[in-house]
Amino acid sequence: MTDDLYIRCEDLFKIYKTANLEVVALRGLDLKVASGEFMAIVGASGSGKSTLLNILAGLDTPSAGRCFVGGEDLLTMSSGDMVRYRRKKVGFVWQQTGRNLVPYLDAVQNVEVPLVLDGVPAGEARKRATELLELVLMGHRLNHRPEQLSGGEQQRVSIAVALANRPPLLLADEPTGELDSVGADTVYEVFRTLNRDLGTTIVIVTHDPDIAARVDRVVAIRDGRTSTEVFRRVRFEGNKTEVTHDEYVLVDGAGRLQVPREFLDRLNIHERARVLLGEGRIEVLPDGTPRVSRRDG
Ligand code: ADP
Ligand code: MG
């Protein structure tokens, strides 16, 4: 996975400053995504998911750290380069279907908008729009307007719009948040098809913990930092398919890792612990010394 990285964020910070308040939305986040990967980022509300996705989309700039996407440095990019980046390098799908589509245009026209803006001739734009809509399983609804489509169908058109200019990266912020389970299933099926057939790198953000069954890797984000990672492994044995999920704790560049809260509570570990190197393992033990008590004299 380290060979062909598409996204590399290291020690990334985002601080929002309002009148008399600072909110640290990302605090030293590390993330690597390989070219052609289909992965998700999960986390509770307020954990920094949308902040991260907006940065990757070039819609917002980080406060500090490093962030490279497709070889472009998002911290030093000029505003002109940022506009080109947003137009060519990344497709974005919002949770609110209404934000992705123009209500008075039909499906084909919606997909044509970014193509025409990019100078693609009308006939070619129509052909590409139709092909894309077929790819997202909307070939039978080419001339329906958003209000004539279900939520899931609107999101599939939105995905086609996001991919119109052939971006190598597709970002989706809670794309199934407003859909029923059938609608969500089809949207995920479409993401997987696009990932496989077009080789598009896909990053989905969600608070749905069941996402692990749908993508190849899930990274959990907590308080503005990545904390754990789950890989989905599919094994074929004879005619049986076995799917397992292996969970890992992430170690950052400075060697920090997050020990699960329940482990710490179980061993009554606070503030400090002893770390010992064992045979093929590192052991974390409670600090055996009594709590510091201050004596006079
Ligand atoms: P998530 O998408 O995981 O719910 P967000 O990235 O939207 O989380 O928000 C992370 C934190 O940053 C939250 O505490 C949120 O209130 C804060 N935040 C997000 N956007 C802004 C903003 N534009 N101004 C100030 N604070 C913000
Ligand atoms: Mg969000």
Short mmCIF file of C-alpha atoms and ligand atoms in Angstrom, two decimals:
data_model
loop_
_atom_site.label_atom_id
_atom_site.label_comp_id
_atom_site.label_asym_id
_atom_site.label_seq_id
_atom_site.Cartn_x
_atom_site.Cartn_y
_atom_site.Cartn_z
CA MET A 1 0.00 0.00 0.00
CA THR A 2 2.95 2.33 0.50
CA ASP A 3 4.08 1.90 -3.13
CA ASP A 4 1.44 3.83 -4.95
CA LEU A 5 -0.12 6.34 -2.57
CA TYR A 6 -2.76 8.66 -3.93
CA ILE A 7 -3.46 10.52 -0.69
CA ARG A 8 -0.90 11.22 2.01
CA CYS A 9 -1.80 13.37 5.00
CA GLU A 10 0.68 13.76 7.85
CA ASP A 11 0.15 15.61 11.12
CA LEU A 12 -2.68 17.57 9.57
CA PHE A 13 -4.34 20.36 11.56
CA LYS A 14 -7.42 22.43 10.86
CA ILE A 15 -8.33 25.20 13.25
CA TYR A 16 -11.51 27.18 12.71
CA LYS A 17 -11.33 30.67 14.17
CA THR A 18 -14.54 32.45 14.96
CA ALA A 19 -14.87 35.82 16.72
CA ASN A 20 -13.51 34.73 20.10
CA LEU A 21 -13.29 30.98 19.78
CA GLU A 22 -10.93 28.45 18.21
CA VAL A 23 -12.16 25.01 17.24
CA VAL A 24 -9.50 22.39 16.48
CA ALA A 25 -11.33 20.15 14.00
CA LEU A 26 -8.26 18.12 12.94
CA ARG A 27 -5.43 17.62 15.42
CA GLY A 28 -2.46 15.85 13.88
CA LEU A 29 -4.30 13.52 11.54
CA ASP A 30 -2.40 10.92 9.50
CA LEU A 31 -3.97 9.18 6.52
CA LYS A 32 -2.69 7.20 3.56
CA VAL A 33 -4.86 6.03 0.70
CA ALA A 34 -3.51 3.92 -2.17
CA SER A 35 -4.30 4.60 -5.82
CA GLY A 36 -7.43 2.71 -6.79
CA GLU A 37 -8.50 2.03 -3.23
CA PHE A 38 -12.16 1.91 -2.12
CA MET A 39 -12.20 2.94 1.52
CA ALA A 40 -14.26 4.68 4.16
CA ILE A 41 -13.68 6.96 7.09
CA VAL A 42 -16.05 6.50 10.04
CA GLY A 43 -16.49 8.59 13.12
CA ALA A 44 -19.04 10.14 15.44
CA SER A 45 -20.62 13.45 14.59
CA GLY A 46 -18.13 16.29 15.14
CA SER A 47 -15.05 14.06 14.84
CA GLY A 48 -13.72 15.99 11.82
CA LYS A 49 -14.88 13.83 8.89
CA SER A 50 -16.36 16.61 6.77
CA THR A 51 -13.44 18.89 7.56
CA LEU A 52 -11.04 16.27 6.22
CA LEU A 53 -13.12 15.59 3.13
CA ASN A 54 -13.45 19.30 2.33
CA ILE A 55 -9.68 19.65 2.55
CA LEU A 56 -9.14 16.68 0.22
CA ALA A 57 -11.66 18.23 -2.17
CA GLY A 58 -9.79 21.53 -2.24
CA LEU A 59 -12.82 23.33 -0.77
CA ASP A 60 -10.98 24.29 2.40
CA THR A 61 -7.30 24.70 3.32
CA PRO A 62 -5.51 23.01 6.25
CA SER A 63 -3.96 25.12 9.01
CA ALA A 64 -0.75 23.07 9.29
CA GLY A 65 0.80 19.72 8.44
CA ARG A 66 1.27 17.99 5.12
CA CYS A 67 -1.35 16.87 2.63
CA PHE A 68 -0.60 15.54 -0.85
CA VAL A 69 -3.26 14.30 -3.25
CA GLY A 70 -2.20 12.85 -6.59
CA GLY A 71 1.21 14.50 -6.15
CA GLU A 72 -0.28 17.96 -5.51
CA ASP A 73 0.57 19.77 -2.30
CA LEU A 74 -2.69 21.09 -0.86
CA LEU A 75 -0.94 23.39 1.63
CA THR A 76 1.09 25.39 -0.86
CA MET A 77 -1.22 25.31 -3.88
CA SER A 78 -2.08 28.68 -5.44
CA SER A 79 -5.74 29.65 -5.69
CA GLY A 80 -5.59 29.24 -9.48
CA ASP A 81 -4.24 25.73 -9.12
CA MET A 82 -6.92 25.03 -6.54
CA VAL A 83 -9.66 25.89 -9.04
CA ARG A 84 -8.11 23.58 -11.64
CA TYR A 85 -7.68 20.87 -8.99
CA ARG A 86 -11.36 21.06 -7.98
CA ARG A 87 -12.49 20.93 -11.61
CA LYS A 88 -10.23 18.15 -12.89
CA LYS A 89 -8.85 16.07 -10.07
CA VAL A 90 -11.76 15.41 -7.75
CA GLY A 91 -15.46 14.59 -7.85
CA PHE A 92 -17.62 15.30 -4.81
CA VAL A 93 -20.98 13.91 -3.66
CA TRP A 94 -22.84 15.63 -0.81
CA GLN A 95 -25.29 14.00 1.56
CA GLN A 96 -28.10 16.37 0.60
CA THR A 97 -29.20 15.20 -2.84
CA GLY A 98 -30.53 18.71 -3.54
CA ARG A 99 -27.02 20.12 -3.29
CA ASN A 100 -25.67 17.90 -6.08
CA LEU A 101 -28.26 18.44 -8.80
CA VAL A 102 -29.93 21.30 -10.66
CA PRO A 103 -33.67 20.76 -9.99
CA TYR A 104 -35.02 21.93 -13.37
CA LEU A 105 -32.57 19.87 -15.49
CA ASP A 106 -33.08 16.20 -16.28
CA ALA A 107 -30.50 13.52 -15.49
CA VAL A 108 -28.56 13.80 -18.78
CA GLN A 109 -28.51 17.60 -18.64
CA ASN A 110 -27.24 17.52 -15.06
CA VAL A 111 -24.29 15.34 -16.07
CA GLU A 112 -23.66 17.54 -19.12
CA VAL A 113 -23.27 20.74 -17.04
CA PRO A 114 -19.64 20.13 -15.90
CA LEU A 115 -18.73 18.83 -19.37
CA VAL A 116 -20.09 21.85 -21.19
CA LEU A 117 -18.40 24.18 -18.66
CA ASP A 118 -15.18 22.37 -19.48
CA GLY A 119 -15.64 23.05 -23.21
CA VAL A 120 -16.65 19.56 -24.34
CA PRO A 121 -18.69 19.79 -27.60
CA ALA A 122 -22.45 19.16 -27.19
CA GLY A 123 -22.63 15.82 -29.02
CA GLU A 124 -19.68 14.40 -27.17
CA ALA A 125 -21.05 15.66 -23.84
CA ARG A 126 -24.37 13.91 -24.47
CA LYS A 127 -22.63 10.64 -25.35
CA ARG A 128 -20.43 10.74 -22.26
CA ALA A 129 -23.36 11.73 -19.99
CA THR A 130 -25.44 8.83 -21.29
CA GLU A 131 -22.60 6.34 -20.80
CA LEU A 132 -21.99 7.53 -17.26
CA LEU A 133 -25.67 7.29 -16.38
CA GLU A 134 -25.72 3.71 -17.69
CA LEU A 135 -22.71 2.94 -15.51
CA VAL A 136 -24.55 4.17 -12.38
CA LEU A 137 -27.61 2.07 -13.36
CA MET A 138 -29.65 5.11 -14.43
CA GLY A 139 -29.79 4.39 -18.17
CA HIS A 140 -33.58 3.96 -17.90
CA ARG A 141 -34.13 7.41 -16.34
CA LEU A 142 -32.14 9.69 -18.65
CA ASN A 143 -34.85 12.31 -19.02
CA HIS A 144 -36.25 12.37 -15.50
CA ARG A 145 -35.79 15.47 -13.38
CA PRO A 146 -34.57 15.07 -9.76
CA GLU A 147 -38.09 15.43 -8.29
CA GLN A 148 -39.19 12.46 -10.46
CA LEU A 149 -36.48 10.22 -8.97
CA SER A 150 -36.10 8.45 -5.63
CA GLY A 151 -33.40 9.63 -3.20
CA GLY A 152 -31.14 6.72 -4.16
CA GLU A 153 -31.62 7.41 -7.88
CA GLN A 154 -30.78 11.08 -7.33
CA GLN A 155 -27.56 10.09 -5.55
CA ARG A 156 -26.62 7.83 -8.48
CA VAL A 157 -27.11 10.75 -10.88
CA SER A 158 -25.01 12.87 -8.47
CA ILE A 159 -22.23 10.30 -8.71
CA ALA A 160 -22.37 10.50 -12.52
CA VAL A 161 -22.15 14.32 -12.30
CA ALA A 162 -19.14 14.05 -9.97
CA LEU A 163 -17.39 11.73 -12.44
CA ALA A 164 -18.20 13.70 -15.60
CA ASN A 165 -14.72 15.17 -16.00
CA ARG A 166 -13.05 11.81 -15.25
CA PRO A 167 -11.47 12.74 -11.91
CA PRO A 168 -9.13 10.09 -10.49
CA LEU A 169 -10.60 10.65 -7.01
CA LEU A 170 -14.23 10.48 -5.85
CA LEU A 171 -15.15 11.83 -2.40
CA ALA A 172 -18.57 11.31 -0.83
CA ASP A 173 -19.74 12.86 2.45
CA GLU A 174 -22.45 10.66 4.04
CA PRO A 175 -23.80 9.79 0.55
CA THR A 176 -26.41 7.38 1.90
CA GLY A 177 -27.35 9.38 4.99
CA GLU A 178 -30.79 10.22 3.65
CA LEU A 179 -31.52 6.89 1.92
CA ASP A 180 -33.41 3.75 2.94
CA SER A 181 -31.44 0.49 3.05
CA VAL A 182 -32.37 -0.61 -0.49
CA GLY A 183 -31.36 2.77 -1.92
CA ALA A 184 -28.11 2.67 0.04
CA ASP A 185 -27.31 -0.88 -1.15
CA THR A 186 -27.54 0.16 -4.80
CA VAL A 187 -25.42 3.26 -4.22
CA TYR A 188 -22.67 1.13 -2.66
CA GLU A 189 -22.95 -1.39 -5.51
CA VAL A 190 -22.42 1.50 -7.94
CA PHE A 191 -19.38 2.77 -6.01
CA ARG A 192 -17.85 -0.71 -6.18
CA THR A 193 -18.50 -1.02 -9.93
CA LEU A 194 -16.92 2.39 -10.61
CA ASN A 195 -13.93 1.55 -8.46
CA ARG A 196 -13.43 -1.72 -10.36
CA ASP A 197 -14.23 -0.57 -13.90
CA LEU A 198 -12.82 2.97 -13.93
CA GLY A 199 -10.10 2.48 -11.31
CA THR A 200 -11.36 5.57 -9.47
CA THR A 201 -9.99 5.98 -5.94
CA ILE A 202 -13.03 6.32 -3.66
CA VAL A 203 -13.18 7.76 -0.14
CA ILE A 204 -16.53 7.72 1.65
CA VAL A 205 -17.21 9.42 4.96
CA THR A 206 -19.97 8.09 7.18
CA HIS A 207 -21.07 7.60 10.77
CA ASP A 208 -22.52 4.18 9.83
CA PRO A 209 -20.41 1.49 11.56
CA ASP A 210 -21.80 -1.18 9.19
CA ILE A 211 -19.75 0.34 6.37
CA ALA A 212 -16.96 -2.20 7.05
CA ALA A 213 -18.87 -4.86 5.12
CA ARG A 214 -19.08 -2.66 2.01
CA VAL A 215 -15.58 -1.29 1.45
CA ASP A 216 -12.06 -2.74 1.51
CA ARG A 217 -10.78 -0.70 4.43
CA VAL A 218 -12.27 1.48 7.13
CA VAL A 219 -10.30 4.06 9.07
CA ALA A 220 -11.89 5.38 12.26
CA ILE A 221 -11.43 9.02 13.16
CA ARG A 222 -11.81 10.24 16.74
CA ASP A 223 -11.37 13.83 17.96
CA GLY A 224 -9.70 14.93 14.73
CA ARG A 225 -7.18 12.07 14.50
CA THR A 226 -7.22 8.65 12.89
CA SER A 227 -7.32 5.94 15.58
CA THR A 228 -8.06 2.44 14.27
CA GLU A 229 -8.31 0.64 10.95
CA VAL A 230 -10.29 -2.39 9.79
CA PHE A 231 -9.41 -4.44 6.71
CA ARG A 232 -11.94 -6.61 4.98
CA ARG A 233 -10.47 -9.86 3.76
CA VAL A 234 -12.29 -12.21 1.43
CA ARG A 235 -11.09 -15.81 1.23
CA PHE A 236 -12.35 -18.40 -1.22
CA GLU A 237 -12.24 -22.02 -0.12
CA GLY A 238 -13.76 -24.52 -2.53
CA ASN A 239 -17.16 -22.98 -3.20
CA LYS A 240 -17.33 -21.14 0.14
CA THR A 241 -16.53 -17.47 0.57
CA GLU A 242 -15.35 -16.32 3.95
CA VAL A 243 -15.23 -12.63 4.86
CA THR A 244 -13.26 -11.52 7.90
CA HIS A 245 -12.51 -8.10 9.37
CA ASP A 246 -9.11 -7.53 10.94
CA GLU A 247 -8.80 -4.52 13.23
CA TYR A 248 -5.58 -2.57 13.86
CA VAL A 249 -4.61 0.42 15.99
CA LEU A 250 -2.76 3.10 14.01
CA VAL A 251 0.70 4.28 15.05
CA ASP A 252 1.58 7.82 14.02
CA GLY A 253 4.94 9.19 12.87
CA ALA A 254 5.94 9.99 16.45
CA GLY A 255 5.11 6.46 17.68
CA ARG A 256 1.83 7.43 19.37
CA LEU A 257 -1.08 5.04 19.38
CA GLN A 258 -4.46 5.13 21.05
CA VAL A 259 -5.11 2.34 23.58
CA PRO A 260 -8.83 1.47 23.70
CA ARG A 261 -10.50 3.25 26.61
CA GLU A 262 -12.00 0.02 28.00
CA PHE A 263 -8.55 -1.61 28.25
CA LEU A 264 -7.23 1.36 30.22
CA ASP A 265 -10.25 1.34 32.51
CA ARG A 266 -9.98 -2.41 33.08
CA LEU A 267 -6.39 -2.09 34.33
CA ASN A 268 -7.03 1.22 36.03
CA ILE A 269 -4.39 3.01 33.95
CA HIS A 270 -4.42 6.81 34.05
CA GLU A 271 -1.83 9.43 33.16
CA ARG A 272 1.11 7.03 32.84
CA ALA A 273 1.90 3.38 32.20
CA ARG A 274 4.98 1.19 32.02
CA VAL A 275 5.88 0.00 28.53
CA LEU A 276 8.08 -3.09 28.31
CA LEU A 277 9.49 -4.99 25.36
CA GLY A 278 8.53 -8.66 25.58
CA GLU A 279 9.11 -11.60 23.25
CA GLY A 280 7.59 -10.38 19.95
CA ARG A 281 5.30 -7.96 21.77
CA ILE A 282 5.16 -4.71 23.67
CA GLU A 283 3.48 -4.82 27.07
CA VAL A 284 1.66 -1.91 28.64
CA LEU A 285 1.39 -2.27 32.44
CA PRO A 286 -0.23 -0.14 35.10
CA ASP A 287 2.15 2.18 36.88
CA GLY A 288 2.84 0.24 40.10
CA THR A 289 4.05 3.22 42.11
CA PRO A 290 1.54 4.97 44.37
CA ARG A 291 -0.10 8.14 43.11
CA VAL A 292 2.14 11.17 43.68
CA SER A 293 1.40 12.63 47.08
CA ARG A 294 2.99 15.85 48.16
CA ARG A 295 4.66 16.01 51.55
CA ASP A 296 5.62 19.15 53.33
CA GLY A 297 9.25 19.76 54.30
P1 ADP B 1 -18.15 15.60 11.23
O1 ADP B 1 -18.30 15.76 9.75
O2 ADP B 1 -17.34 14.41 11.63
O3 ADP B 1 -19.47 15.62 11.93
P2 ADP B 1 -16.95 18.25 11.13
O4 ADP B 1 -15.70 18.08 10.34
O5 ADP B 1 -18.11 18.83 10.43
O6 ADP B 1 -17.33 16.85 11.81
O7 ADP B 1 -16.63 19.15 12.40
C1 ADP B 1 -15.52 18.94 13.27
C2 ADP B 1 -15.51 20.05 14.33
O8 ADP B 1 -15.23 21.29 13.71
C3 ADP B 1 -16.83 20.23 15.05
O9 ADP B 1 -16.57 20.55 16.39
C4 ADP B 1 -17.47 21.39 14.32
O10 ADP B 1 -18.34 22.07 15.17
C5 ADP B 1 -16.28 22.23 13.94
N1 ADP B 1 -16.50 23.00 12.69
C6 ADP B 1 -16.73 22.48 11.46
N2 ADP B 1 -16.84 23.46 10.53
C7 ADP B 1 -16.66 24.62 11.21
C8 ADP B 1 -16.65 26.02 10.83
N3 ADP B 1 -16.84 26.38 9.55
N4 ADP B 1 -16.43 26.93 11.79
C9 ADP B 1 -16.23 26.57 13.07
N5 ADP B 1 -16.22 25.29 13.51
C10 ADP B 1 -16.43 24.33 12.59
MG MG B 2 -19.99 15.84 8.55
#
